[in-house]
């Protein structure tokens, strides 16, 4: 199956950027004392001998001492780089799930770019090779700059290593060759590199005033109002409207709360006193909200308010009722966030340039023939068996069984319901 790059590019690039930015584990402190043994630990010379279910491609018997990359005269084996492969495969698992759910395709094996015939595996391999080069070059630089992990961070890393060893299925442990010693050392390396890179990005000098001038505070993505409000939701957990009797009771409660606020009582306190812990459809909030995100009924009501004014009635929307006060017509949260993001991107671009200049001082050779033999989707979690419909593709339930994944939080899928699209304003 072919899927155009334009349709899916943004879906993948966020995760790729995350991986290349090395947002990995916990950051280590800039501790001038102590030492880091950054010599790669090579697990035992185990082989891969399982079939990758869900695809007709067989996992190649590739020994863990296979040389995958050479940096100057130093060789890095599959075993040395296995955590890179494991981590990025795990990170991309959410993308694989999203591709299956939204497009009905196998991210790892189907065509992702119809112009180049690249699959998702091809894209991830590139990320793995770039990250492997980073892990080869930067640890010594970070070490010389004084970066190391303190005792608390090492303890957390050791706990993470134990989780991986406990949660990975036996076949994955055999395939990866993971040992606790290896995992602890490589995760310490990832951690100091992460902190070093972040500090280097933050230290870049850019013209912040010039960058700020490029962000329009009056654009739709920056115009906000600050609201203080109580929301009373009329949808149940299945997004169905509650019954007429329940709605009537809800309106009655909302009007009573409005009267209390009009009488001068604190809005948050009124909400807390009028609701129980079980009434999760009623809550108080104060937040800056983009004008573009306001529901049409709220747009009308806000336009009738002056700053500091309490709206004189409940506002009915498709999702519930609002009792609100307009705190400010000119909230600047979004503007300042976008300025900060633009400044950070400029700093990151400056750092990337210096990093590329650093890489030019090394002779880095990737053994692409061996990288091509890796059947991705086979290291971070168990191969997904053929679906019950006989298509050879995992069903939705099978893909959402992430019991084989371990460690930290998953990279979230693009989701229109993220950040509480539960009837709240914005």
CSV table of C-alpha atoms in Angstrom, one decimal:
chain,number,residue,atom,x,y,z
A,1,UNK,CA,0.0,0.0,0.0
A,2,UNK,CA,1.3,3.5,-0.8
A,3,UNK,CA,0.6,6.5,1.4
A,4,UNK,CA,1.7,9.9,0.3
A,5,UNK,CA,4.3,11.7,2.3
A,6,UNK,CA,2.4,14.9,2.7
A,7,UNK,CA,-0.5,13.2,4.4
A,8,UNK,CA,1.5,11.5,7.0
A,9,UNK,CA,4.7,13.6,7.3
A,10,UNK,CA,3.7,15.7,10.3
A,11,UNK,CA,2.4,12.6,12.1
A,12,UNK,CA,6.0,11.1,12.1
A,13,UNK,CA,8.2,14.1,12.3
A,14,UNK,CA,7.3,15.0,15.9
A,15,UNK,CA,8.5,11.7,17.1
A,16,UNK,CA,11.6,11.8,14.9
A,17,UNK,CA,12.4,15.2,16.3
A,18,UNK,CA,11.9,13.9,19.8
A,19,UNK,CA,14.3,11.1,19.2
A,20,UNK,CA,17.0,13.2,17.6
A,21,UNK,CA,16.7,15.9,20.4
A,22,UNK,CA,17.6,13.1,22.8
A,23,UNK,CA,14.7,13.6,25.2
A,24,UNK,CA,15.7,10.4,26.9
A,25,UNK,CA,15.2,9.3,30.5
A,26,UNK,CA,16.1,11.7,33.3
A,27,UNK,CA,18.7,14.4,32.9
A,28,UNK,CA,22.0,14.1,34.8
A,29,UNK,CA,23.4,16.9,36.9
A,30,UNK,CA,26.4,19.0,35.7
A,31,UNK,CA,28.6,17.4,38.4
A,32,UNK,CA,32.3,18.1,38.1
A,33,UNK,CA,33.2,15.2,40.3
A,34,UNK,CA,33.0,11.5,39.5
A,35,UNK,CA,33.6,9.6,36.3
A,36,UNK,CA,31.6,7.8,33.6
A,37,UNK,CA,32.7,4.6,32.0
A,38,UNK,CA,31.3,5.2,28.5
A,39,UNK,CA,32.9,2.2,27.0
A,40,UNK,CA,30.1,0.3,25.2
A,41,UNK,CA,29.2,-3.0,26.9
A,42,UNK,CA,28.7,-5.7,24.3
A,43,UNK,CA,26.2,-8.4,25.4
A,44,UNK,CA,26.8,-12.0,24.6
A,45,UNK,CA,27.0,-13.2,21.0
A,46,UNK,CA,23.4,-14.3,20.7
A,47,UNK,CA,21.5,-14.7,17.4
A,48,UNK,CA,18.0,-13.9,16.2
A,49,UNK,CA,16.0,-16.9,15.1
A,50,UNK,CA,12.3,-16.0,15.3
A,51,UNK,CA,10.0,-15.1,12.5
A,52,UNK,CA,8.5,-11.6,12.6
A,53,UNK,CA,4.8,-12.4,12.6
A,54,UNK,CA,2.6,-9.9,10.7
A,55,UNK,CA,5.2,-9.7,7.8
A,56,UNK,CA,6.6,-12.3,5.5
A,57,UNK,CA,10.1,-11.1,6.1
A,58,UNK,CA,12.1,-13.3,8.4
A,59,UNK,CA,14.3,-11.9,11.1
A,60,UNK,CA,17.9,-12.4,9.8
A,61,UNK,CA,20.2,-14.3,12.0
A,62,UNK,CA,22.4,-11.4,12.9
A,63,UNK,CA,25.0,-11.9,15.7
A,64,UNK,CA,25.2,-9.2,18.3
A,65,UNK,CA,28.9,-8.8,17.5
A,66,UNK,CA,28.1,-7.7,13.9
A,67,UNK,CA,29.8,-4.4,13.2
A,68,UNK,CA,27.1,-1.8,12.5
A,69,UNK,CA,29.1,1.4,12.6
A,70,UNK,CA,32.7,2.6,12.7
A,71,UNK,CA,33.7,6.0,14.1
A,72,UNK,CA,37.3,6.8,13.2
A,73,UNK,CA,39.0,3.5,14.1
A,74,UNK,CA,36.5,2.3,16.7
A,75,UNK,CA,33.9,-0.3,15.8
A,76,UNK,CA,30.4,-0.4,17.3
A,77,UNK,CA,28.5,-3.7,17.2
A,78,UNK,CA,24.9,-4.5,17.1
A,79,UNK,CA,25.2,-5.3,20.8
A,80,UNK,CA,26.8,-1.9,21.5
A,81,UNK,CA,23.9,-0.1,19.8
A,82,UNK,CA,21.0,-2.4,20.8
A,83,UNK,CA,19.6,0.0,23.3
A,84,UNK,CA,19.4,2.7,20.6
A,85,UNK,CA,17.4,0.2,18.5
A,86,UNK,CA,15.2,-0.8,21.4
A,87,UNK,CA,14.5,2.8,22.6
A,88,UNK,CA,13.6,4.2,19.2
A,89,UNK,CA,11.5,1.2,18.2
A,90,UNK,CA,9.6,1.6,21.5
A,91,UNK,CA,9.3,5.3,20.9
A,92,UNK,CA,7.9,4.8,17.4
A,93,UNK,CA,5.4,2.1,18.6
A,94,UNK,CA,2.8,4.8,19.1
A,95,UNK,CA,3.3,5.9,15.5
A,96,UNK,CA,2.8,2.3,14.4
A,97,UNK,CA,-0.4,2.1,16.5
A,98,UNK,CA,-1.7,5.4,15.0
A,99,UNK,CA,-1.0,4.3,11.4
A,100,UNK,CA,-2.9,1.1,11.9
A,101,UNK,CA,-5.8,2.9,13.7
A,102,UNK,CA,-6.1,5.9,11.3
A,103,UNK,CA,-4.9,4.5,8.0
A,104,UNK,CA,-5.2,0.7,8.4
A,105,UNK,CA,-1.6,0.1,7.4
A,106,UNK,CA,1.5,-1.6,8.8
A,107,UNK,CA,3.9,1.3,9.6
A,108,UNK,CA,7.0,-0.9,9.7
A,109,UNK,CA,6.5,-2.6,6.3
A,110,UNK,CA,4.1,-0.7,4.1
A,111,UNK,CA,5.3,2.1,1.8
A,112,UNK,CA,5.4,5.4,3.7
A,113,UNK,CA,6.9,7.6,0.9
A,114,UNK,CA,5.6,6.7,-2.6
A,115,UNK,CA,8.3,8.8,-4.2
A,116,UNK,CA,11.2,7.0,-2.6
A,117,UNK,CA,9.5,3.7,-1.7
A,118,UNK,CA,10.6,4.2,1.9
A,119,UNK,CA,8.8,2.3,4.6
A,120,UNK,CA,8.4,3.3,8.2
A,121,UNK,CA,11.3,1.0,9.0
A,122,UNK,CA,13.5,2.9,6.6
A,123,UNK,CA,12.7,6.2,8.3
A,124,UNK,CA,13.3,4.7,11.8
A,125,UNK,CA,16.6,3.1,10.7
A,126,UNK,CA,17.9,6.6,9.6
A,127,UNK,CA,16.9,7.9,13.0
A,128,UNK,CA,18.7,5.0,14.7
A,129,UNK,CA,21.9,5.6,12.7
A,130,UNK,CA,21.9,9.3,13.4
A,131,UNK,CA,21.3,8.6,17.1
A,132,UNK,CA,24.0,5.9,17.1
A,133,UNK,CA,26.5,8.5,15.7
A,134,UNK,CA,25.5,10.9,18.4
A,135,UNK,CA,26.0,8.4,21.2
A,136,UNK,CA,29.4,7.5,19.8
A,137,UNK,CA,30.6,11.2,19.5
A,138,UNK,CA,29.0,13.1,22.4
A,139,UNK,CA,29.6,11.0,25.6
A,140,UNK,CA,33.3,11.8,25.8
A,141,UNK,CA,32.6,15.5,25.0
A,142,UNK,CA,30.0,15.6,27.8
A,143,UNK,CA,32.3,13.7,30.2
A,144,UNK,CA,35.1,16.1,29.6
A,145,UNK,CA,32.7,19.0,30.3
A,146,UNK,CA,32.0,17.4,33.7
A,147,UNK,CA,28.6,15.8,33.1
A,148,UNK,CA,27.9,12.7,35.1
A,149,UNK,CA,25.0,11.0,37.0
A,150,UNK,CA,24.5,11.4,40.7
A,151,UNK,CA,23.6,8.6,43.0
A,152,UNK,CA,19.9,9.3,42.9
A,153,UNK,CA,19.8,9.3,39.1
A,154,UNK,CA,21.8,6.1,38.9
A,155,UNK,CA,19.3,4.5,41.3
A,156,UNK,CA,16.5,5.6,39.0
A,157,UNK,CA,18.3,4.2,36.0
A,158,UNK,CA,18.9,0.9,37.7
A,159,UNK,CA,15.2,0.6,38.5
A,160,UNK,CA,14.4,1.3,34.9
A,161,UNK,CA,16.8,-1.4,33.8
A,162,UNK,CA,15.2,-3.9,36.1
A,163,UNK,CA,11.8,-3.0,34.7
A,164,UNK,CA,13.0,-3.6,31.1
A,165,UNK,CA,14.6,-7.0,32.1
A,166,UNK,CA,11.4,-8.0,33.9
A,167,UNK,CA,8.9,-6.9,31.3
A,168,UNK,CA,10.5,-7.9,28.1
A,169,UNK,CA,9.4,-11.3,26.8
A,170,UNK,CA,12.1,-14.1,26.8
A,171,UNK,CA,12.5,-14.0,23.0
A,172,UNK,CA,13.2,-10.2,23.1
A,173,UNK,CA,15.7,-10.6,25.9
A,174,UNK,CA,17.5,-13.2,23.8
A,175,UNK,CA,17.3,-11.1,20.7
A,176,UNK,CA,18.6,-7.9,22.4
A,177,UNK,CA,21.1,-9.6,24.6
A,178,UNK,CA,20.2,-7.1,27.4
A,179,UNK,CA,21.9,-7.4,30.7
A,180,UNK,CA,21.5,-5.1,33.7
A,181,UNK,CA,25.2,-3.9,33.4
A,182,UNK,CA,24.7,-3.0,29.8
A,183,UNK,CA,21.4,-1.2,30.3
A,184,UNK,CA,22.7,0.8,33.2
A,185,UNK,CA,25.8,2.0,31.4
A,186,UNK,CA,24.1,2.8,28.1
A,187,UNK,CA,21.2,4.7,29.9
A,188,UNK,CA,23.8,6.7,31.9
A,189,UNK,CA,25.4,7.6,28.6
A,190,UNK,CA,22.0,8.6,27.1
A,191,UNK,CA,21.3,10.7,30.1
A,192,UNK,CA,24.5,12.7,30.2
A,193,UNK,CA,24.3,13.3,26.4
A,194,UNK,CA,20.7,14.5,26.8
A,195,UNK,CA,21.7,17.0,29.5
A,196,UNK,CA,24.7,18.1,27.6
A,197,UNK,CA,22.7,18.7,24.4
A,198,UNK,CA,20.0,20.6,26.2
A,199,UNK,CA,22.5,22.9,28.0
A,200,UNK,CA,24.3,23.5,24.7
A,201,UNK,CA,21.0,24.5,23.0
A,202,UNK,CA,20.1,26.8,25.8
A,203,UNK,CA,23.6,28.4,25.7
A,204,UNK,CA,23.3,29.5,22.1
A,205,UNK,CA,23.3,33.2,21.5
A,206,UNK,CA,20.4,34.5,19.2
A,207,UNK,CA,18.8,37.9,18.7
A,208,UNK,CA,15.8,37.3,20.9
A,209,UNK,CA,14.3,40.8,20.2
A,210,UNK,CA,14.5,40.2,16.5
A,211,UNK,CA,12.8,36.8,16.9
A,212,UNK,CA,10.1,38.3,19.1
A,213,UNK,CA,9.3,40.8,16.4
A,214,UNK,CA,8.5,38.0,14.0
A,215,UNK,CA,5.7,36.7,16.2
A,216,UNK,CA,2.4,38.6,15.7
A,217,UNK,CA,0.6,39.0,19.0
A,218,UNK,CA,-2.6,39.8,17.1
A,219,UNK,CA,-2.6,36.6,14.9
A,220,UNK,CA,-5.3,34.0,15.5
A,221,UNK,CA,-2.9,31.6,17.1
A,222,UNK,CA,-2.0,34.2,19.7
A,223,UNK,CA,-5.2,36.1,20.5
A,224,UNK,CA,-6.6,34.9,23.9
A,225,UNK,CA,-9.0,35.8,26.7
A,226,UNK,CA,-8.5,34.9,30.3
A,227,UNK,CA,-11.6,33.3,31.8
A,228,UNK,CA,-12.6,32.2,35.3
A,229,UNK,CA,-15.4,29.7,35.0
A,230,UNK,CA,-17.4,26.8,36.3
A,231,UNK,CA,-18.4,24.2,33.8
A,232,UNK,CA,-21.4,21.9,34.2
A,233,UNK,CA,-21.2,19.1,31.6
A,234,UNK,CA,-24.3,17.5,30.0
A,235,UNK,CA,-22.5,14.5,28.3
A,236,UNK,CA,-21.9,11.2,29.9
A,237,UNK,CA,-18.8,9.0,29.5
A,238,UNK,CA,-20.0,7.8,26.1
A,239,UNK,CA,-20.5,11.4,25.0
A,240,UNK,CA,-24.3,11.0,25.0
A,241,UNK,CA,-26.5,13.7,26.4
A,242,UNK,CA,-27.8,13.1,29.9
A,243,UNK,CA,-31.6,12.9,30.4
A,244,UNK,CA,-33.9,15.8,30.7
A,245,UNK,CA,-34.4,15.3,34.4
A,246,UNK,CA,-30.7,15.3,35.1
A,247,UNK,CA,-30.2,18.3,32.9
A,248,UNK,CA,-32.9,20.2,34.8
A,249,UNK,CA,-31.2,19.4,38.1
A,250,UNK,CA,-27.9,20.6,36.6
A,251,UNK,CA,-29.3,23.9,35.5
A,252,UNK,CA,-30.8,24.4,38.9
A,253,UNK,CA,-27.5,23.8,40.6
A,254,UNK,CA,-25.7,26.1,38.1
A,255,UNK,CA,-28.2,29.0,38.7
A,256,UNK,CA,-27.8,28.6,42.5
A,257,UNK,CA,-24.0,28.8,42.1
A,258,UNK,CA,-24.4,31.9,39.9
A,259,UNK,CA,-26.4,33.6,42.6
A,260,UNK,CA,-23.7,32.9,45.2
A,261,UNK,CA,-21.0,34.3,42.9
A,262,UNK,CA,-23.1,37.3,42.2
A,263,UNK,CA,-23.5,37.8,45.9
A,264,UNK,CA,-19.7,38.1,46.1
A,265,UNK,CA,-18.6,34.6,47.1
A,266,UNK,CA,-15.4,33.1,45.6
A,267,UNK,CA,-16.2,31.2,42.4
A,268,UNK,CA,-13.9,28.3,43.2
A,269,UNK,CA,-15.1,28.0,46.7
A,270,UNK,CA,-18.7,28.0,45.5
A,271,UNK,CA,-18.0,25.2,43.1
A,272,UNK,CA,-16.2,23.1,45.7
A,273,UNK,CA,-19.0,23.6,48.2
A,274,UNK,CA,-21.8,22.7,45.7
A,275,UNK,CA,-20.3,19.6,44.3
A,276,UNK,CA,-19.2,16.2,45.6
A,277,UNK,CA,-16.2,14.1,44.5
A,278,UNK,CA,-18.4,11.9,42.4
A,279,UNK,CA,-19.6,14.9,40.2
A,280,UNK,CA,-16.7,14.9,37.8
A,281,UNK,CA,-18.8,16.7,35.2
A,282,UNK,CA,-18.7,19.9,37.3
A,283,UNK,CA,-15.5,21.7,37.9
A,284,UNK,CA,-13.9,25.1,38.3
A,285,UNK,CA,-11.0,26.5,36.1
A,286,UNK,CA,-9.2,29.7,35.3
A,287,UNK,CA,-7.2,29.7,32.1
A,288,UNK,CA,-6.1,31.6,29.0
A,289,UNK,CA,-8.1,30.4,26.0
A,290,UNK,CA,-7.5,31.1,22.3
A,291,UNK,CA,-10.3,33.0,20.8
A,292,UNK,CA,-10.3,30.5,18.0
A,293,UNK,CA,-11.0,27.7,20.5
A,294,UNK,CA,-14.0,29.3,22.1
A,295,UNK,CA,-17.3,27.7,21.4
A,296,UNK,CA,-19.6,30.0,19.4
A,297,UNK,CA,-22.0,30.5,22.3
A,298,UNK,CA,-19.1,31.6,24.5
A,299,UNK,CA,-17.7,33.9,21.8
A,300,UNK,CA,-21.0,35.8,21.8
A,301,UNK,CA,-21.2,35.9,25.6
A,302,UNK,CA,-17.5,37.0,26.0
A,303,UNK,CA,-18.1,39.8,23.4
A,304,UNK,CA,-20.9,41.2,25.7
A,305,UNK,CA,-18.6,41.3,28.8
A,306,UNK,CA,-16.2,43.9,30.1
A,307,UNK,CA,-12.9,42.9,31.7
A,308,UNK,CA,-13.5,41.8,35.3
A,309,UNK,CA,-17.2,41.4,34.7
A,310,UNK,CA,-19.2,38.3,35.7
A,311,UNK,CA,-21.6,37.2,32.9
A,312,UNK,CA,-25.2,37.5,34.2
A,313,UNK,CA,-26.5,34.1,33.1
A,314,UNK,CA,-25.5,30.5,32.4
A,315,UNK,CA,-24.2,30.0,28.8
A,316,UNK,CA,-25.6,26.9,27.2
A,317,UNK,CA,-23.4,24.9,24.7
A,318,UNK,CA,-23.7,21.5,23.1
A,319,UNK,CA,-21.5,20.1,25.9
A,320,UNK,CA,-22.8,21.8,28.9
A,321,UNK,CA,-23.3,25.1,30.7
A,322,UNK,CA,-20.7,27.8,31.7
A,323,UNK,CA,-20.8,30.3,34.5
A,324,UNK,CA,-17.9,32.6,33.8
A,325,UNK,CA,-16.1,35.9,34.5
A,326,UNK,CA,-14.0,37.7,31.9
A,327,UNK,CA,-10.7,38.3,33.6
A,328,UNK,CA,-8.9,39.8,30.6
A,329,UNK,CA,-9.4,40.4,26.9
A,330,UNK,CA,-5.7,40.3,26.2
A,331,UNK,CA,-4.1,37.2,27.7
A,332,UNK,CA,-0.6,36.7,26.5
A,333,UNK,CA,0.2,33.1,27.4
A,334,UNK,CA,0.0,31.8,23.8
A,335,UNK,CA,2.0,34.7,22.5
A,336,UNK,CA,4.8,34.3,25.1
A,337,UNK,CA,4.8,30.6,24.5
A,338,UNK,CA,5.1,31.0,20.8
A,339,UNK,CA,7.9,33.5,21.2
A,340,UNK,CA,9.7,31.1,23.6
A,341,UNK,CA,9.3,28.3,21.1
A,342,UNK,CA,10.6,30.5,18.2
A,343,UNK,CA,13.7,31.4,20.3
A,344,UNK,CA,14.3,27.8,21.2
A,345,UNK,CA,14.0,26.7,17.6
A,346,UNK,CA,16.5,29.3,16.6
A,347,UNK,CA,18.9,28.1,19.4
A,348,UNK,CA,18.4,24.5,18.3
A,349,UNK,CA,19.2,25.4,14.7
A,350,UNK,CA,22.4,27.2,15.9
A,351,UNK,CA,23.4,24.2,18.0
A,352,UNK,CA,22.6,21.7,15.1
A,353,UNK,CA,25.0,23.7,12.9
A,354,UNK,CA,27.8,23.5,15.5
A,355,UNK,CA,27.0,19.8,16.0
A,356,UNK,CA,27.3,19.1,12.3
A,357,UNK,CA,30.7,20.9,12.3
A,358,UNK,CA,31.7,18.6,15.1
A,359,UNK,CA,30.7,15.5,13.2
A,360,UNK,CA,32.8,16.7,10.3
A,361,UNK,CA,35.9,16.0,12.4
A,362,UNK,CA,35.0,12.3,12.6
A,363,UNK,CA,35.0,9.6,10.0
A,364,UNK,CA,31.7,7.9,10.5
A,365,UNK,CA,30.9,4.8,8.4
A,366,UNK,CA,27.5,3.1,8.7
A,367,UNK,CA,27.3,-0.5,7.7
A,368,UNK,CA,24.0,0.1,5.9
A,369,UNK,CA,23.9,-3.5,4.5
A,370,UNK,CA,23.7,-4.8,8.1
A,371,UNK,CA,21.3,-2.1,9.2
A,372,UNK,CA,18.9,-3.3,6.4
A,373,UNK,CA,18.8,-6.8,7.9
A,374,UNK,CA,17.1,-5.6,11.1
A,375,UNK,CA,13.4,-6.3,11.0
A,376,UNK,CA,12.0,-3.5,13.1
A,377,UNK,CA,9.0,-4.1,15.3
A,378,UNK,CA,10.9,-7.1,16.9
A,379,UNK,CA,13.0,-5.7,19.7
A,380,UNK,CA,11.0,-3.5,22.0
A,381,UNK,CA,7.9,-5.7,22.2
A,382,UNK,CA,6.7,-9.1,21.0
A,383,UNK,CA,5.9,-9.7,17.4
A,384,UNK,CA,2.2,-9.3,16.8
A,385,UNK,CA,0.7,-12.5,15.6
A,386,UNK,CA,-1.5,-12.6,12.6
A,387,UNK,CA,-4.9,-11.1,13.2
A,388,UNK,CA,-8.0,-13.3,13.6
A,389,UNK,CA,-9.4,-12.0,10.2
A,390,UNK,CA,-6.5,-13.8,8.4
A,391,UNK,CA,-5.1,-10.6,7.0
A,392,UNK,CA,-1.8,-11.0,8.6
A,393,UNK,CA,-2.2,-7.5,10.2
A,394,UNK,CA,-2.7,-7.0,13.8
A,395,UNK,CA,-6.2,-6.0,15.0
A,396,UNK,CA,-6.8,-2.8,16.9
A,397,UNK,CA,-7.0,-4.7,20.2
A,398,UNK,CA,-3.8,-6.5,19.5
A,399,UNK,CA,-1.9,-3.3,18.7
A,400,UNK,CA,-3.2,-1.6,21.8
A,401,UNK,CA,-1.9,-4.5,24.0
A,402,UNK,CA,1.3,-2.7,25.0
A,403,UNK,CA,2.2,-5.2,27.8
A,404,UNK,CA,5.5,-5.8,26.2
A,405,UNK,CA,6.5,-2.1,26.3
A,406,UNK,CA,8.4,-0.9,29.3
A,407,UNK,CA,9.9,2.1,30.9
A,408,UNK,CA,8.6,5.7,30.7
A,409,UNK,CA,5.6,7.3,29.2
A,410,UNK,CA,4.8,6.7,25.5
A,411,UNK,CA,4.9,9.4,23.0
A,412,UNK,CA,1.3,10.6,22.5
A,413,UNK,CA,-0.6,10.2,19.3
A,414,UNK,CA,-2.0,13.3,17.6
A,415,UNK,CA,-5.4,13.5,19.2
A,416,UNK,CA,-8.1,16.0,18.8
A,417,UNK,CA,-9.4,15.1,22.2
A,418,UNK,CA,-6.1,15.7,24.0
A,419,UNK,CA,-5.8,18.3,26.8
A,420,UNK,CA,-9.2,17.7,28.1
A,421,UNK,CA,-11.7,18.1,25.3
A,422,UNK,CA,-14.4,17.2,27.7
A,423,UNK,CA,-16.6,20.2,27.4
A,424,UNK,CA,-14.3,22.7,29.0
A,425,UNK,CA,-13.8,26.0,27.3
A,426,UNK,CA,-10.9,25.7,24.9
